[in-house]
Structures are given as C-alpha cells and as structure tokens.
Short mmCIF file of C-alpha atoms in Angstrom, two decimals:
data_model
loop_
_atom_site.label_atom_id
_atom_site.label_comp_id
_atom_site.label_asym_id
_atom_site.label_seq_id
_atom_site.Cartn_x
_atom_site.Cartn_y
_atom_site.Cartn_z
CA MET A 16 -89.22 -60.03 -9.18
CA THR A 17 -85.99 -60.64 -7.28
CA THR A 18 -83.19 -62.19 -9.33
CA PRO A 19 -81.87 -65.34 -7.63
CA PRO A 20 -78.15 -65.90 -7.01
CA PRO A 21 -76.50 -67.13 -10.20
CA VAL A 22 -75.50 -70.55 -8.82
CA LEU A 23 -77.63 -73.30 -7.32
CA VAL A 24 -75.96 -76.15 -5.39
CA THR A 25 -78.33 -79.05 -4.86
CA ARG A 26 -76.63 -80.72 -1.89
CA ARG A 27 -74.27 -79.93 0.98
CA LEU A 28 -70.64 -80.09 -0.19
CA ALA A 29 -67.46 -81.24 1.54
CA PRO A 30 -65.88 -78.78 4.00
CA GLY A 31 -64.39 -75.71 2.35
CA VAL A 32 -65.84 -76.29 -1.11
CA ILE A 33 -68.85 -73.95 -0.96
CA GLU A 34 -66.57 -71.17 0.30
CA ARG A 35 -64.42 -71.65 -2.78
CA LEU A 36 -67.50 -70.91 -4.87
CA THR A 37 -69.00 -68.07 -2.85
CA ALA A 38 -65.70 -66.19 -2.87
CA HIS A 39 -66.58 -65.43 -6.51
CA HIS A 40 -70.35 -65.81 -6.93
CA ALA A 41 -73.44 -65.70 -4.76
CA ALA A 42 -75.01 -69.14 -4.47
CA THR A 43 -77.99 -70.92 -3.00
CA CYS A 44 -76.96 -74.19 -1.38
CA HIS A 45 -79.41 -76.89 -0.34
CA ASP A 46 -77.86 -77.45 3.10
CA SER A 47 -78.65 -81.12 3.45
CA ASP A 48 -77.03 -84.47 2.78
CA CYS A 49 -80.26 -85.45 1.03
CA SER A 50 -81.02 -84.34 -2.50
CA MET A 51 -83.56 -81.61 -3.13
CA PRO A 52 -87.12 -82.88 -3.58
CA ARG A 53 -88.03 -82.58 -7.25
CA PRO A 54 -90.70 -79.87 -6.83
CA GLU A 55 -88.32 -77.82 -4.69
CA LEU A 56 -85.53 -78.24 -7.24
CA LEU A 57 -87.70 -77.16 -10.17
CA ALA A 58 -88.95 -74.16 -8.21
CA ALA A 59 -85.37 -73.09 -7.44
CA LEU A 60 -84.08 -73.30 -11.02
CA PRO A 61 -85.51 -70.23 -12.82
CA GLY A 62 -82.88 -67.61 -13.59
CA ARG A 63 -79.85 -69.66 -12.57
CA ARG A 64 -76.71 -69.49 -14.67
CA ALA A 65 -75.09 -72.57 -13.14
CA VAL A 66 -76.32 -75.61 -11.23
CA LEU A 67 -74.03 -77.97 -9.34
CA THR A 68 -75.84 -81.32 -9.34
CA THR A 69 -75.33 -84.81 -7.94
CA LEU A 70 -76.33 -88.20 -9.36
CA ASP A 71 -79.79 -88.02 -7.76
CA ASP A 72 -80.70 -84.88 -9.71
CA ARG A 73 -82.37 -85.75 -13.01
CA VAL A 74 -81.34 -83.17 -15.62
CA ASP A 75 -83.88 -83.50 -18.42
CA ALA A 76 -86.15 -81.31 -20.56
CA GLU A 77 -88.31 -80.48 -17.54
CA PHE A 78 -85.23 -79.36 -15.60
CA LEU A 79 -83.95 -77.27 -18.52
CA ASP A 80 -87.37 -75.70 -19.16
CA ALA A 81 -87.61 -74.70 -15.50
CA ALA A 82 -84.11 -73.19 -15.52
CA GLY A 83 -84.71 -71.08 -18.61
CA PRO A 84 -82.37 -69.50 -21.15
CA ARG A 85 -79.83 -68.05 -18.69
CA LEU A 86 -78.50 -71.48 -17.71
CA ARG A 87 -74.91 -71.93 -18.91
CA ILE A 88 -73.59 -75.02 -17.12
CA VAL A 89 -74.65 -78.13 -15.24
CA ALA A 90 -71.65 -79.27 -13.18
CA ASN A 91 -72.21 -82.86 -12.06
CA HIS A 92 -70.51 -83.77 -8.79
CA ALA A 93 -69.58 -87.28 -10.01
CA VAL A 94 -67.55 -89.00 -12.69
CA GLY A 95 -70.76 -90.56 -14.01
CA TYR A 96 -73.47 -88.52 -15.71
CA HIS A 97 -76.26 -90.97 -16.51
CA ASN A 98 -78.59 -88.59 -14.65
CA VAL A 99 -78.01 -85.89 -17.28
CA ASP A 100 -79.56 -85.72 -20.75
CA VAL A 101 -76.37 -84.44 -22.35
CA ALA A 102 -77.92 -84.14 -25.81
CA ALA A 103 -80.81 -82.02 -24.51
CA CYS A 104 -78.32 -79.76 -22.74
CA ALA A 105 -76.25 -79.39 -25.91
CA GLU A 106 -79.33 -78.46 -27.93
CA ARG A 107 -79.91 -75.55 -25.56
CA GLY A 108 -76.28 -74.49 -25.36
CA VAL A 109 -75.85 -75.72 -21.78
CA LEU A 110 -72.44 -77.16 -20.98
CA VAL A 111 -72.18 -80.34 -18.89
CA THR A 112 -69.14 -81.25 -16.79
CA ASN A 113 -68.19 -84.10 -14.50
CA THR A 114 -65.37 -84.86 -12.04
CA PRO A 115 -63.09 -87.54 -13.54
CA GLY A 116 -59.61 -88.38 -12.36
CA VAL A 117 -59.78 -87.02 -8.82
CA LEU A 118 -61.63 -90.06 -7.45
CA THR A 119 -59.60 -92.77 -9.20
CA THR A 120 -57.35 -93.71 -6.28
CA ALA A 121 -60.08 -93.77 -3.64
CA THR A 122 -62.45 -95.81 -5.82
CA ALA A 123 -59.79 -98.34 -6.80
CA ASP A 124 -58.85 -98.73 -3.13
CA MET A 125 -62.51 -99.34 -2.30
CA ALA A 126 -62.81 -101.95 -5.03
CA TRP A 127 -59.92 -103.83 -3.48
CA ALA A 128 -61.38 -103.44 0.02
CA LEU A 129 -64.61 -105.02 -1.22
CA LEU A 130 -62.73 -107.69 -3.17
CA LEU A 131 -60.79 -108.72 -0.08
CA ALA A 132 -63.86 -108.59 2.15
CA ALA A 133 -65.80 -110.81 -0.25
CA THR A 134 -63.07 -113.35 -0.96
CA ARG A 135 -62.08 -113.68 2.73
CA ARG A 136 -65.69 -113.58 4.07
CA LEU A 137 -65.01 -110.67 6.41
CA GLY A 138 -68.64 -109.54 6.49
CA GLU A 139 -69.77 -112.96 7.67
CA GLY A 140 -67.03 -113.07 10.28
CA GLU A 141 -67.83 -109.66 11.71
CA ARG A 142 -71.56 -110.38 11.84
CA LEU A 143 -70.83 -113.61 13.70
CA LEU A 144 -68.74 -111.84 16.33
CA ARG A 145 -71.20 -108.99 16.79
CA SER A 146 -74.09 -111.43 17.18
CA GLY A 147 -72.52 -112.90 20.31
CA GLN A 148 -72.83 -116.44 19.00
CA PRO A 149 -70.23 -118.89 20.36
CA TRP A 150 -67.44 -119.79 17.94
CA VAL A 151 -64.12 -121.60 17.89
CA TRP A 152 -61.24 -121.69 15.45
CA ALA A 153 -61.37 -124.80 13.29
CA PRO A 154 -59.58 -125.98 10.12
CA ASN A 155 -62.77 -125.50 8.07
CA PHE A 156 -63.99 -122.29 9.71
CA LEU A 157 -65.09 -119.55 7.26
CA LEU A 158 -62.70 -120.59 4.54
CA GLY A 159 -62.14 -117.97 1.87
CA MET A 160 -60.47 -117.72 -1.52
CA GLU A 161 -56.73 -117.51 -2.15
CA LEU A 162 -55.90 -114.60 -4.47
CA SER A 163 -52.33 -115.32 -5.56
CA GLY A 164 -52.46 -116.70 -9.09
CA THR A 165 -56.24 -116.25 -9.34
CA PRO A 166 -57.38 -114.75 -12.67
CA LEU A 167 -58.78 -111.22 -12.28
CA GLY A 168 -61.07 -109.74 -14.92
CA ILE A 169 -61.85 -106.03 -15.18
CA LEU A 170 -64.92 -104.87 -17.06
CA GLY A 171 -64.18 -101.24 -17.95
CA MET A 172 -60.51 -100.30 -18.27
CA GLY A 173 -60.73 -96.56 -17.77
CA ARG A 174 -58.81 -94.71 -15.07
CA ILE A 175 -60.37 -96.72 -12.25
CA GLY A 176 -60.00 -100.06 -14.02
CA GLN A 177 -56.33 -99.33 -14.72
CA ALA A 178 -55.79 -98.44 -11.05
CA VAL A 179 -57.44 -101.72 -10.02
CA ALA A 180 -55.09 -103.57 -12.39
CA ARG A 181 -52.01 -101.85 -10.92
CA ARG A 182 -53.00 -103.00 -7.44
CA ALA A 183 -53.34 -106.59 -8.66
CA ARG A 184 -49.58 -106.82 -9.18
CA GLY A 185 -49.06 -107.00 -5.43
CA PHE A 186 -51.32 -110.05 -5.31
CA ASP A 187 -49.65 -111.87 -8.23
CA MET A 188 -52.96 -112.09 -10.09
CA PRO A 189 -53.03 -112.43 -13.88
CA VAL A 190 -55.26 -109.65 -15.20
CA SER A 191 -57.51 -109.48 -18.26
CA TYR A 192 -59.97 -106.78 -19.24
CA HIS A 193 -62.75 -105.89 -21.63
CA ASN A 194 -63.25 -102.41 -23.07
CA ARG A 195 -64.99 -101.22 -26.19
CA SER A 196 -61.54 -101.17 -27.76
CA GLU A 197 -58.15 -102.54 -26.83
CA LEU A 198 -55.84 -100.12 -25.01
CA PRO A 199 -52.28 -99.39 -26.12
CA PRO A 200 -49.81 -101.47 -24.07
CA GLU A 201 -48.56 -98.48 -22.06
CA ARG A 202 -52.06 -97.95 -20.65
CA ALA A 203 -53.06 -101.59 -20.16
CA GLU A 204 -51.00 -102.10 -16.99
CA GLY A 205 -49.88 -105.50 -18.23
CA ALA A 206 -53.47 -106.72 -18.62
CA ARG A 207 -54.69 -108.62 -21.67
CA TRP A 208 -57.77 -107.55 -23.66
CA LYS A 209 -60.44 -110.20 -24.20
CA PRO A 210 -63.89 -110.25 -25.80
CA LEU A 211 -66.58 -109.98 -23.12
CA ASP A 212 -67.73 -113.59 -23.16
CA GLU A 213 -64.14 -114.84 -22.99
CA LEU A 214 -63.36 -112.45 -20.14
CA LEU A 215 -66.32 -113.78 -18.17
CA ALA A 216 -65.45 -117.40 -18.82
CA THR A 217 -61.87 -116.95 -17.58
CA SER A 218 -62.29 -114.56 -14.59
CA THR A 219 -62.46 -116.13 -11.14
CA VAL A 220 -62.74 -112.59 -9.75
CA LEU A 221 -64.53 -109.94 -11.83
CA VAL A 222 -64.42 -106.22 -10.99
CA VAL A 223 -66.98 -104.03 -12.77
CA THR A 224 -65.92 -100.41 -13.28
CA CYS A 225 -67.42 -99.51 -16.68
CA PRO A 226 -69.74 -96.48 -16.78
CA LEU A 227 -73.50 -96.93 -16.88
CA GLY A 228 -75.16 -96.08 -20.18
CA ALA A 229 -77.73 -97.42 -22.59
CA ALA A 230 -75.27 -100.06 -23.85
CA THR A 231 -74.17 -101.24 -20.40
CA ARG A 232 -77.40 -101.23 -18.37
CA HIS A 233 -77.89 -104.81 -17.12
CA LEU A 234 -74.99 -105.87 -19.32
CA LEU A 235 -74.29 -108.56 -16.74
CA ASP A 236 -77.68 -110.25 -16.70
CA ALA A 237 -78.42 -113.82 -15.64
CA ARG A 238 -77.18 -115.21 -18.95
CA ARG A 239 -73.82 -113.45 -18.77
CA LEU A 240 -73.32 -114.08 -15.06
CA ALA A 241 -73.76 -117.78 -15.83
CA ARG A 242 -70.68 -117.58 -18.07
CA LEU A 243 -68.44 -116.94 -15.05
CA PRO A 244 -66.62 -119.97 -13.62
CA ARG A 245 -68.55 -121.65 -10.83
CA GLY A 246 -67.39 -120.20 -7.52
CA ALA A 247 -66.41 -116.82 -8.99
CA VAL A 248 -66.60 -113.49 -7.16
CA VAL A 249 -68.18 -110.32 -8.60
CA VAL A 250 -67.29 -106.85 -7.34
CA SER A 251 -69.59 -104.13 -8.71
CA MET A 252 -68.52 -100.49 -8.52
CA THR A 253 -71.12 -99.14 -10.98
CA ALA A 254 -74.88 -99.16 -10.37
CA GLY A 255 -77.06 -100.69 -13.05
CA VAL A 256 -74.45 -102.64 -15.00
CA VAL A 257 -74.99 -105.82 -12.97
CA ASP A 258 -78.59 -107.01 -12.79
CA GLU A 259 -79.05 -107.07 -9.00
CA ALA A 260 -81.81 -109.68 -9.05
CA ALA A 261 -79.68 -111.98 -11.21
CA LEU A 262 -76.69 -111.42 -8.91
CA ALA A 263 -78.73 -112.39 -5.85
CA ALA A 264 -80.02 -115.48 -7.64
CA ALA A 265 -76.47 -116.54 -8.58
CA LEU A 266 -75.43 -116.23 -4.94
CA GLU A 267 -78.50 -118.11 -3.74
CA SER A 268 -77.81 -120.99 -6.13
CA GLY A 269 -74.16 -121.23 -5.16
CA ALA A 270 -72.99 -120.42 -8.68
CA LEU A 271 -71.02 -117.50 -7.21
CA PHE A 272 -68.75 -117.81 -4.18
CA ALA A 273 -69.41 -114.20 -3.14
CA ALA A 274 -70.21 -110.72 -4.42
CA ALA A 275 -69.63 -107.16 -3.32
CA VAL A 276 -71.65 -104.10 -4.38
CA ASP A 277 -70.90 -100.43 -3.71
CA ASN A 278 -73.55 -98.71 -5.90
CA PHE A 279 -77.18 -99.72 -6.26
CA GLU A 280 -79.55 -99.12 -9.13
CA HIS A 281 -82.30 -97.51 -7.06
CA GLU A 282 -80.38 -95.93 -4.20
CA PRO A 283 -80.90 -95.70 -1.33
CA ALA A 284 -83.01 -98.85 -1.74
CA VAL A 285 -81.10 -102.14 -1.59
CA PRO A 286 -82.84 -105.24 -2.96
CA SER A 287 -84.05 -107.52 -0.18
CA ALA A 288 -82.77 -110.50 -2.16
CA LEU A 289 -79.21 -109.15 -1.85
CA LEU A 290 -79.64 -108.25 1.82
CA ALA A 291 -80.59 -111.87 2.45
CA GLN A 292 -77.32 -113.21 1.03
CA GLU A 293 -74.67 -113.90 3.66
CA ARG A 294 -71.94 -113.81 1.06
CA ALA A 295 -72.91 -110.41 -0.32
CA VAL A 296 -70.72 -107.56 0.94
CA LEU A 297 -72.81 -104.39 0.63
CA ALA A 298 -71.51 -100.82 0.98
CA PRO A 299 -73.51 -97.56 0.85
CA HIS A 300 -71.80 -95.95 -2.17
CA LEU A 301 -68.45 -95.34 -0.47
CA GLY A 302 -66.16 -95.58 -3.51
CA SER A 303 -65.02 -91.95 -3.41
CA ALA A 304 -65.75 -91.41 0.29
CA THR A 305 -62.52 -89.97 1.60
CA VAL A 306 -62.21 -86.40 2.84
CA ALA A 307 -59.54 -85.52 0.30
CA THR A 308 -61.40 -87.06 -2.64
CA ARG A 309 -64.77 -85.49 -1.88
CA GLN A 310 -63.07 -82.10 -1.48
CA ALA A 311 -61.30 -82.63 -4.81
CA MET A 312 -64.56 -83.63 -6.53
CA GLY A 313 -66.41 -80.63 -5.15
CA GLY A 314 -63.49 -78.36 -5.98
CA LEU A 315 -63.37 -79.58 -9.58
CA ALA A 316 -67.13 -79.10 -9.99
CA VAL A 317 -66.79 -75.56 -8.61
CA ASP A 318 -63.79 -74.81 -10.84
CA ASN A 319 -65.86 -75.82 -13.87
CA VAL A 320 -68.61 -73.43 -12.78
CA LEU A 321 -66.12 -70.60 -12.19
CA ALA A 322 -64.47 -71.12 -15.57
CA VAL A 323 -67.72 -71.10 -17.54
CA LEU A 324 -69.17 -68.10 -15.71
CA ALA A 325 -65.91 -66.26 -16.43
CA GLY A 326 -66.33 -66.97 -20.15
CA ASP A 327 -63.64 -69.66 -20.29
CA GLU A 328 -63.77 -73.28 -21.39
CA PRO A 329 -64.70 -75.85 -18.72
CA LEU A 330 -61.96 -78.05 -17.34
CA THR A 331 -63.72 -81.40 -17.75
CA PRO A 332 -66.52 -81.11 -20.31
CA VAL A 333 -68.85 -84.00 -21.15
CA LYS A 334 -69.38 -84.32 -24.89
CA ALA A 335 -72.83 -84.98 -26.31
#
C-alpha cells in the first residue's frame, strides 16, 4: 500500500503559503475554496502525520480514528478551535494549534467597519441607491446614531477586544468590558470591567469578540439581549455567542436600533429572519479577510506543522 504524503491540507491556502510547506514536506492539498466533504476527508486521513484544518473540519474521535496513530498535529487555520475536540486529541498525543495574534488588526478593523455601517445605516443607503428608487436629501432621511460620547461595551477582552477598545479612543467613546476576569490596567486600554448584566445594561453599542465554547454558546439569548438599552446596536464577530433568532426578533420589535454580524452559527447558511431585517448589516465571515492576514494565518499554521514534524514544540499550542 502506498504511503500518503505526511501532510494533508483541507482547503486552498492564501498565495505562497502551500509552497512554504512543500519546500520541506510533501503534502496533499484539497485545491478548493470549499471544505472537503466528510467522506473524502476521512478517506484521506489514514497515515498522515499532520493535518492543516479550517473551522469547517470537525476533528473528533471519528477523525482521529481514521487518521491513525501516526498523526502528530492538527493545525487549525483560525484563532478559534471549537471544531476540534482538544481533549480527545490530547488523549491520543495529538497536538492542536491555532493562529492567534496575526488576525487581530484585521478583525478589529472589520468590527469597526460593521459598527459604523450599522450605526450610520450604510447598508440601507446603498440598497436604496442600487434599487434605482427615487430619493431626495431631507432632514430626517436615514438618520443614524452619533458615536461620540456613546457607551461602548466589549464582550471578550482578548487581543481583538483590546484592539477594538484602542480604536474607540478616536471616537471619544467611554468603553467597558466583560471578561471571565478583570485585566490588569496596562492591558485594559482604559476600559472598565463590569459584570455581564451591568455591561449589557449600560452599553449603547455592544461588540462581541469572546470565543465560542460551551460556556458562551447562545450567551446572548433573548433574555440577555433584552437587558441592553432600547435602541442599542450589537456587532457580533463570533458565531454562536449571539442567538441569531433572538437577535432578529429584537430587530423586528424595534428593541435594537441595528445589528451587524460577520460570523454565522451554521455557515454558509444565514437565517432568513436576519436577511429580512433592513437594519441588519451582514458580512460573509470577512473579519480576517485581508491578503496579508490570510497569508500570516496560513504561514503560522504551516510553521506549527514544520516545528512539530521537526521534533520541536509548536509555536501556538492549544491546551486541553
């Protein structure tokens, strides 16, 4: 039986990244922007020493059984890793890595792009122009929200949350945040820690950047969304933390002024209830979508693979 190349890459990478890998190891790359169908993925796993995955690839017992005992590392091409059963990997001696840090700037910029689009109703305005409907400037035409002095809340004050807070200084917005624990002042970017319910009650604009996990799935359900001030804006950068049905209902009722979503719980599907909301700004998972960032993410995933296959420690390990 022919031994497969040691590395499997489950999706086409940014320009130049695969060459960085194949300069050192033979690899099989699924040359598509779509993820590998599950049966095809499982069939390709046996004998691999490393697999470079994306968020669509479920790494579970079935995956690990198919790969077999030679597998050394699963390198996830994302900062999140909710698609990976980290404990099951650890039990089998398989290292898991992710790509933190390199996408912070791009994702924080995208959060602000969505925040501005939602608060100033840019999506509605562009749709109006593209529809060809007649329009005229008027004192009450598509009025948005003023940001200066508006309280900004950040749910999840990791690297991305801190970068969002830094950008708020230019808009003169007072910033509060909620994390599992309060950050030391030098990392809080001038923001004030609050308990979750207090953060919600005092945030006219809320940006969600916390990672998805068992404790945060649907953390912002209908009950918690109702704690926001009437006319608030929600910007969601993490799939699954905000209950999408509850978000759509809050927009429909007028409880929220607007919302913006970059990641969806069941991508590529987008809930029809959100699509129906004029004041929902919806983006197809573009948070890290710059050329430089995607190359850096792919490069970091590859560097983790190269380090482990060389017998060294990974650069960005995920702990079980």
